[in-house]
Amino acid sequence: MLPVLYIVVPCYNEEQVLPITSQLFLQKLRSLERAWKISPESRVLFVDDGSKDNTWQILCDLARQDRHFKGIRQSRNRGHQNAVLAGLMEAKESCDITISIDCDGQDDLDAMDAMVDAYLDGCEIVYGVRSKRDTDTFFKRFTAEGYYKFLRLMGVDAVYNHADYRLVSSRVLKEFANFKEVNLFLRGMFPLVGFKSTSVYYERRERMAGKSHYPLRKMLSLAFEGITSLSVKPLHIITGLGCIIAALSFIGVIWSVIVALTGNSVPGWASMTCIICLLGGVQLTCLGVLGEYIGKIYMEVKGRPRYIISQRTKEWEEI
Ligand code: UDP
Ligand code: MG
């Protein structure tokens, strides 16, 4: 049986670009249907993320025009990651595969063919990865690529240069639904689910119309979210630093005692130095230890699944 595909598209104040890109999504869906890769029950599912312009009216009109279009609307603006999650969770019961993609036409729709092929070959997650960043400014490119490297250093298993253009099977989504956390950084969370995955490379273009809703402020907050939601390594670093400083202050204490004993200091200097050195080291180590516990509590309250089973042996049958 052919898989049912849902293309999940978050939209926030996108009245300018939707009339253009909705037709491109439809064409892509039809061409995949004609190639007998997906079922005619496939849909484009738009998620209106609490838009203040005519986005919802446009989505309602689209749904009236063609049965391939569906729309859901969030009660208020919750941000891109939450909008994508809402769409994926809505889609997971009705489809076999989802592809999440922005609605501004920046991501190359033709990469979907390769994504569906990879799914038909047995992959459950297919990451869309930017092959180059020619269309970015030097600043964006430098900070984005540096960030992906930093994430890795912090122990976050995110795919390099992958944003949120991704194929995910409904099977993975059903497991993903058990990740109950509210601080979302989807691109770093899907690798946690496991299953067979691969990457498809594509070139990212300029926005077709309208303007970006990701100003530097939002980008920085997403970047911060990525580290703090997925890694407790910064807390380990504090513990490590505490131990190093404690060791250094121990040397400082010995040094100040020697200076005092050789008579090269004013009275009271050595005792003051000893106290400052020791307290600094002890305080930071204690903070680190507290941090370790907080890190553990943080991971516990996320309530992430402790195991996910991907396969079971079939019952033995006599041939
Ligand atoms: N978006 C959203 N909610 C928001 C901001 C953005 O659903 O609060 C959607 C937006 O409509 C688009 C996608 O997220 O489909 C990516 O946003 P945008 O193109 O503005 O970001 P950029 O590509 O400039 O990083
Ligand atoms: Mg964009």
Tab-separated table of C-alpha atoms and ligand atoms in Angstrom:
chain	number	residue	atom	x	y	z
A	1	MET	CA	0.000	0.000	0.000
A	2	LEU	CA	1.181	3.483	-0.821
A	3	PRO	CA	2.105	5.639	2.200
A	4	VAL	CA	-0.052	8.633	3.103
A	5	LEU	CA	2.098	11.776	3.271
A	6	TYR	CA	1.236	14.888	5.260
A	7	ILE	CA	3.298	17.983	4.486
A	8	VAL	CA	3.225	20.018	7.715
A	9	VAL	CA	3.631	23.753	7.161
A	10	PRO	CA	3.768	26.311	10.014
A	11	CYS	CA	2.544	29.781	9.005
A	12	TYR	CA	2.704	33.017	10.930
A	13	ASN	CA	1.488	36.193	9.208
A	14	GLU	CA	2.238	34.744	5.803
A	15	GLU	CA	-0.572	36.215	3.649
A	16	GLN	CA	1.958	37.419	1.080
A	17	VAL	CA	3.721	34.152	0.447
A	18	LEU	CA	0.936	31.580	0.973
A	19	PRO	CA	-0.878	32.107	-2.360
A	20	ILE	CA	2.410	31.340	-4.171
A	21	THR	CA	3.820	28.487	-2.123
A	22	SER	CA	0.533	26.665	-1.446
A	23	GLN	CA	0.316	25.930	-5.189
A	24	LEU	CA	3.898	24.672	-5.212
A	25	PHE	CA	3.134	22.294	-2.314
A	26	LEU	CA	0.067	21.058	-4.184
A	27	GLN	CA	2.047	20.481	-7.385
A	28	LYS	CA	4.663	18.526	-5.455
A	29	LEU	CA	2.019	16.377	-3.783
A	30	ARG	CA	0.364	15.666	-7.144
A	31	SER	CA	3.657	14.796	-8.825
A	32	LEU	CA	4.522	12.372	-6.020
A	33	GLU	CA	1.059	10.838	-6.379
A	34	ARG	CA	1.490	10.468	-10.135
A	35	ALA	CA	4.842	8.752	-9.572
A	36	TRP	CA	3.018	6.182	-7.395
A	37	LYS	CA	5.170	7.048	-4.399
A	38	ILE	CA	2.412	8.314	-2.109
A	39	SER	CA	-1.289	7.689	-1.621
A	40	PRO	CA	-3.971	10.027	-3.050
A	41	GLU	CA	-5.067	10.495	0.575
A	42	SER	CA	-1.963	12.658	1.150
A	43	ARG	CA	-2.463	16.221	2.339
A	44	VAL	CA	-0.802	19.587	2.940
A	45	LEU	CA	-1.526	20.473	6.574
A	46	PHE	CA	-1.058	24.154	7.366
A	47	VAL	CA	-0.703	25.279	10.969
A	48	ASP	CA	-1.695	28.890	11.503
A	49	ASP	CA	0.402	29.956	14.473
A	50	GLY	CA	-2.011	32.619	15.730
A	51	SER	CA	-1.521	34.966	12.761
A	52	LYS	CA	-2.847	38.501	12.977
A	53	ASP	CA	-3.262	38.993	9.219
A	54	ASN	CA	-5.405	37.161	6.642
A	55	THR	CA	-3.491	33.876	6.853
A	56	TRP	CA	-6.411	31.913	8.346
A	57	GLN	CA	-8.887	33.184	5.722
A	58	ILE	CA	-6.467	32.158	2.983
A	59	LEU	CA	-6.101	28.692	4.539
A	60	CYS	CA	-9.909	28.293	4.751
A	61	ASP	CA	-10.229	29.274	1.075
A	62	LEU	CA	-7.525	26.808	0.090
A	63	ALA	CA	-9.283	24.006	1.982
A	64	ARG	CA	-12.486	24.807	0.082
A	65	GLN	CA	-10.703	24.819	-3.270
A	66	ASP	CA	-8.882	21.515	-3.058
A	67	ARG	CA	-9.285	18.447	-0.864
A	68	HIS	CA	-5.476	18.194	-0.552
A	69	PHE	CA	-5.391	21.268	1.701
A	70	LYS	CA	-6.132	21.141	5.410
A	71	GLY	CA	-5.574	23.714	8.108
A	72	ILE	CA	-5.460	23.982	11.881
A	73	ARG	CA	-5.152	27.154	13.887
A	74	GLN	CA	-3.446	27.727	17.211
A	75	SER	CA	-5.349	29.827	19.745
A	76	ARG	CA	-2.410	32.236	19.886
A	77	ASN	CA	1.103	32.644	18.599
A	78	ARG	CA	3.327	30.050	20.267
A	79	GLY	CA	6.387	30.140	18.035
A	80	HIS	CA	7.649	28.065	15.145
A	81	GLN	CA	8.719	24.968	17.105
A	82	ASN	CA	5.356	24.634	18.844
A	83	ALA	CA	3.517	25.170	15.559
A	84	VAL	CA	5.495	22.366	13.893
A	85	LEU	CA	4.839	20.081	16.877
A	86	ALA	CA	1.102	20.852	16.766
A	87	GLY	CA	1.005	19.930	13.072
A	88	LEU	CA	2.989	16.723	13.529
A	89	MET	CA	0.820	15.558	16.422
A	90	GLU	CA	-2.350	16.360	14.466
A	91	ALA	CA	-1.056	14.458	11.437
A	92	LYS	CA	0.339	11.374	13.133
A	93	GLU	CA	-2.958	9.478	13.381
A	94	SER	CA	-3.983	10.037	9.762
A	95	CYS	CA	-0.761	9.429	7.879
A	96	ASP	CA	2.295	7.212	7.459
A	97	ILE	CA	4.839	9.960	6.872
A	98	THR	CA	5.132	13.675	7.552
A	99	ILE	CA	7.457	16.236	6.053
A	100	SER	CA	7.786	19.503	7.966
A	101	ILE	CA	8.767	22.516	5.891
A	102	ASP	CA	8.575	26.327	6.198
A	103	CYS	CA	5.896	28.037	4.135
A	104	ASP	CA	8.138	30.684	2.544
A	105	GLY	CA	9.532	28.563	-0.302
A	106	GLN	CA	13.124	28.768	0.957
A	107	ASP	CA	13.565	25.015	1.177
A	108	ASP	CA	13.810	23.119	-2.095
A	109	LEU	CA	10.608	21.103	-2.566
A	110	ASP	CA	12.340	18.726	-4.969
A	111	ALA	CA	14.282	17.272	-2.031
A	112	MET	CA	10.983	15.641	-1.004
A	113	ASP	CA	11.349	13.031	-3.755
A	114	ALA	CA	14.652	11.868	-2.293
A	115	MET	CA	13.162	11.973	1.216
A	116	VAL	CA	10.236	9.737	0.242
A	117	ASP	CA	12.632	7.398	-1.611
A	118	ALA	CA	14.733	7.116	1.555
A	119	TYR	CA	11.580	6.291	3.528
A	120	LEU	CA	10.617	3.627	1.001
A	121	ASP	CA	14.140	2.244	1.472
A	122	GLY	CA	13.468	1.776	5.185
A	123	CYS	CA	14.495	5.060	6.858
A	124	GLU	CA	12.140	6.411	9.510
A	125	ILE	CA	13.680	9.907	9.757
A	126	VAL	CA	15.210	11.817	6.835
A	127	TYR	CA	16.974	15.092	7.661
A	128	GLY	CA	17.037	17.849	5.047
A	129	VAL	CA	20.544	19.302	5.200
A	130	ARG	CA	21.691	22.528	3.535
A	131	SER	CA	24.532	21.729	1.186
A	132	LYS	CA	25.839	25.298	1.227
A	133	ARG	CA	25.055	28.656	2.761
A	134	ASP	CA	25.647	30.948	-0.223
A	135	THR	CA	22.425	32.877	0.286
A	136	ASP	CA	23.309	33.735	3.906
A	137	THR	CA	25.168	36.814	5.025
A	138	PHE	CA	28.681	36.222	6.370
A	139	PHE	CA	27.420	36.938	9.897
A	140	LYS	CA	24.565	34.417	9.716
A	141	ARG	CA	26.776	31.762	8.162
A	142	PHE	CA	29.599	32.223	10.656
A	143	THR	CA	27.318	32.227	13.700
A	144	ALA	CA	25.119	29.354	12.463
A	145	GLU	CA	27.992	27.029	11.602
A	146	GLY	CA	29.842	27.937	14.808
A	147	TYR	CA	26.672	27.202	16.728
A	148	TYR	CA	26.271	23.707	15.294
A	149	LYS	CA	29.869	22.954	16.317
A	150	PHE	CA	29.265	24.363	19.791
A	151	LEU	CA	26.133	22.225	20.164
A	152	ARG	CA	28.191	19.140	19.419
A	153	LEU	CA	30.801	20.222	21.969
A	154	MET	CA	28.005	20.499	24.525
A	155	GLY	CA	27.015	16.921	23.797
A	156	VAL	CA	23.869	17.690	21.755
A	157	ASP	CA	23.469	15.244	18.906
A	158	ALA	CA	22.054	17.636	16.270
A	159	VAL	CA	22.575	17.083	12.540
A	160	TYR	CA	24.994	19.681	11.117
A	161	ASN	CA	23.240	22.349	8.999
A	162	HIS	CA	19.815	20.771	9.409
A	163	ALA	CA	16.927	22.999	10.458
A	164	ASP	CA	13.332	21.793	10.453
A	165	TYR	CA	12.931	20.417	6.911
A	166	ARG	CA	12.566	16.767	7.785
A	167	LEU	CA	10.653	13.593	6.978
A	168	VAL	CA	9.430	11.698	10.019
A	169	SER	CA	7.343	8.523	9.942
A	170	SER	CA	4.176	8.270	12.035
A	171	ARG	CA	5.803	5.412	13.882
A	172	VAL	CA	8.567	7.733	15.134
A	173	LEU	CA	5.982	10.417	15.907
A	174	LYS	CA	4.040	8.021	18.116
A	175	GLU	CA	7.221	7.450	20.145
A	176	PHE	CA	8.041	11.146	20.009
A	177	ALA	CA	4.650	11.941	21.578
A	178	ASN	CA	6.085	10.474	24.809
A	179	PHE	CA	8.650	13.282	25.005
A	180	LYS	CA	6.572	15.526	27.227
A	181	GLU	CA	8.941	18.466	27.577
A	182	VAL	CA	7.681	21.977	26.882
A	183	ASN	CA	10.994	23.612	25.926
A	184	LEU	CA	11.249	22.465	22.340
A	185	PHE	CA	14.280	22.206	20.092
A	186	LEU	CA	12.950	19.678	17.608
A	187	ARG	CA	16.103	19.283	15.526
A	188	GLY	CA	18.000	18.137	18.612
A	189	MET	CA	15.142	15.986	19.967
A	190	PHE	CA	14.442	13.754	16.971
A	191	PRO	CA	17.921	12.170	17.041
A	192	LEU	CA	17.074	11.118	20.642
A	193	VAL	CA	14.249	8.924	19.360
A	194	GLY	CA	16.625	6.780	17.311
A	195	PHE	CA	15.496	4.504	14.432
A	196	LYS	CA	17.130	4.345	11.027
A	197	SER	CA	17.809	7.802	9.628
A	198	THR	CA	19.636	9.479	6.781
A	199	SER	CA	20.201	12.940	5.285
A	200	VAL	CA	19.184	14.504	1.983
A	201	TYR	CA	21.093	17.554	0.735
A	202	TYR	CA	19.470	20.624	-0.813
A	203	GLU	CA	20.134	24.288	-1.470
A	204	ARG	CA	18.204	26.927	0.422
A	205	ARG	CA	16.922	29.936	-1.507
A	206	GLU	CA	15.730	33.410	-0.617
A	207	ARG	CA	12.228	33.864	0.787
A	208	MET	CA	9.665	34.099	-2.070
A	209	ALA	CA	7.683	36.949	-0.479
A	210	GLY	CA	7.021	38.553	2.893
A	211	LYS	CA	9.643	38.951	5.564
A	212	SER	CA	11.411	36.745	8.082
A	213	HIS	CA	9.837	36.247	11.515
A	214	TYR	CA	13.116	35.204	13.027
A	215	PRO	CA	14.874	38.372	14.163
A	216	LEU	CA	18.212	38.065	15.964
A	217	ARG	CA	16.431	38.052	19.332
A	218	LYS	CA	14.350	34.974	18.489
A	219	MET	CA	17.342	33.279	16.892
A	220	LEU	CA	19.447	33.778	20.016
A	221	SER	CA	16.666	32.462	22.218
A	222	LEU	CA	16.304	29.343	20.029
A	223	ALA	CA	20.071	28.857	20.152
A	224	PHE	CA	20.042	29.136	23.944
A	225	GLU	CA	17.085	26.756	24.115
A	226	GLY	CA	19.027	24.217	22.076
A	227	ILE	CA	21.787	23.987	24.639
A	228	THR	CA	19.824	24.314	27.851
A	229	SER	CA	17.020	21.937	26.801
A	230	LEU	CA	19.240	19.131	25.689
A	231	SER	CA	22.430	19.335	27.665
A	232	VAL	CA	23.461	19.578	31.306
A	233	LYS	CA	27.071	19.907	30.243
A	234	PRO	CA	27.299	23.592	31.315
A	235	LEU	CA	26.639	22.354	34.884
A	236	HIS	CA	29.391	19.723	34.576
A	237	ILE	CA	31.710	22.509	33.409
A	238	ILE	CA	30.986	24.460	36.625
A	239	THR	CA	31.800	21.393	38.733
A	240	GLY	CA	35.041	20.880	36.805
A	241	LEU	CA	35.928	24.537	37.155
A	242	GLY	CA	35.196	24.360	40.894
A	243	CYS	CA	37.612	21.462	41.306
A	244	ILE	CA	40.336	23.236	39.325
A	245	ILE	CA	39.910	26.452	41.328
A	246	ALA	CA	39.860	24.493	44.595
A	247	ALA	CA	43.171	22.870	43.613
A	248	LEU	CA	44.650	26.235	42.592
A	249	SER	CA	43.527	27.856	45.833
A	250	PHE	CA	45.152	25.037	47.782
A	251	ILE	CA	48.425	25.970	46.058
A	252	GLY	CA	47.616	29.638	46.882
A	253	VAL	CA	47.268	28.746	50.569
A	254	ILE	CA	50.653	26.968	50.654
A	255	TRP	CA	52.243	29.881	48.822
A	256	SER	CA	50.851	32.506	51.222
A	257	VAL	CA	51.995	30.442	54.256
A	258	ILE	CA	55.513	30.259	52.791
A	259	VAL	CA	55.523	34.020	52.090
A	260	ALA	CA	54.325	34.703	55.649
A	261	LEU	CA	56.886	32.335	57.215
A	262	THR	CA	59.771	33.914	55.293
A	263	GLY	CA	58.614	37.234	56.753
A	264	ASN	CA	57.866	38.944	53.436
A	265	SER	CA	54.314	40.012	54.245
A	266	VAL	CA	52.457	42.459	56.441
A	267	PRO	CA	50.648	40.880	59.411
A	268	GLY	CA	47.197	39.556	58.521
A	269	TRP	CA	47.903	39.202	54.769
A	270	ALA	CA	48.476	35.442	54.820
A	271	SER	CA	45.325	34.640	56.819
A	272	MET	CA	43.222	36.866	54.538
A	273	THR	CA	44.669	35.276	51.389
A	274	CYS	CA	44.116	31.759	52.767
A	275	ILE	CA	40.466	32.485	53.587
A	276	ILE	CA	39.739	34.069	50.197
A	277	CYS	CA	41.442	31.232	48.287
A	278	LEU	CA	39.755	28.466	50.220
A	279	LEU	CA	36.299	30.017	50.173
A	280	GLY	CA	36.426	30.659	46.419
A	281	GLY	CA	37.336	27.058	45.660
A	282	VAL	CA	34.889	25.559	48.146
A	283	GLN	CA	32.011	27.763	46.990
A	284	LEU	CA	32.404	26.959	43.322
A	285	THR	CA	32.757	23.235	44.018
A	286	CYS	CA	29.604	23.319	46.157
A	287	LEU	CA	27.759	25.225	43.410
A	288	GLY	CA	28.892	22.573	40.953
A	289	VAL	CA	27.625	19.766	43.194
A	290	LEU	CA	24.269	21.567	43.565
A	291	GLY	CA	24.245	22.014	39.797
A	292	GLU	CA	24.765	18.295	39.264
A	293	TYR	CA	21.657	17.568	41.335
A	294	ILE	CA	19.657	20.268	39.561
A	295	GLY	CA	20.756	18.765	36.252
A	296	LYS	CA	19.463	15.401	37.376
A	297	ILE	CA	16.149	16.909	38.539
A	298	TYR	CA	15.879	18.713	35.197
A	299	MET	CA	16.296	15.496	33.256
A	300	GLU	CA	13.851	13.679	35.559
A	301	VAL	CA	11.079	16.263	35.220
A	302	LYS	CA	11.296	16.010	31.434
A	303	GLY	CA	9.951	12.477	31.882
A	304	ARG	CA	11.488	11.294	28.621
A	305	PRO	CA	10.933	7.638	27.733
A	306	ARG	CA	13.667	5.400	29.115
A	307	TYR	CA	13.606	2.993	26.206
A	308	ILE	CA	12.067	2.680	22.769
A	309	ILE	CA	11.785	-0.692	21.083
A	310	SER	CA	12.302	-0.660	17.351
A	311	GLN	CA	11.852	-4.325	16.427
A	312	ARG	CA	10.649	-7.655	17.797
A	313	THR	CA	11.423	-11.107	16.484
A	314	LYS	CA	8.582	-12.855	14.723
A	315	GLU	CA	7.114	-15.967	16.285
A	316	TRP	CA	8.811	-19.124	15.131
A	317	GLU	CA	6.709	-20.903	12.565
A	318	GLU	CA	7.116	-24.350	11.125
A	319	ILE	CA	7.639	-24.194	7.390
B	1	UDP	N1	6.696	30.791	12.023
B	1	UDP	C1	5.717	30.378	12.908
B	1	UDP	N2	5.585	31.032	14.104
B	1	UDP	C2	6.397	32.082	14.466
B	1	UDP	C3	7.419	32.459	13.558
B	1	UDP	C4	7.551	31.797	12.359
B	1	UDP	O1	4.977	29.438	12.619
B	1	UDP	O2	6.212	32.627	15.543
B	1	UDP	C5	6.855	30.072	10.742
B	1	UDP	C6	6.891	30.954	9.503
B	1	UDP	O3	5.610	31.234	9.014
B	1	UDP	C7	7.703	30.103	8.530
B	1	UDP	C8	8.661	29.365	9.445
B	1	UDP	O4	8.101	29.422	10.756
B	1	UDP	O5	6.933	29.154	7.850
B	1	UDP	C9	10.063	29.952	9.438
B	1	UDP	O6	10.020	31.317	9.701
B	1	UDP	P1	10.820	32.403	8.862
B	1	UDP	O7	10.818	32.049	7.409
B	1	UDP	O8	10.260	33.736	9.221
B	1	UDP	O9	12.272	32.230	9.470
B	1	UDP	P2	13.695	32.279	8.694
B	1	UDP	O10	13.573	31.340	7.519
B	1	UDP	O11	13.895	33.685	8.294
B	1	UDP	O12	14.676	31.803	9.726
B	2	MG	MG	12.250	31.420	6.123
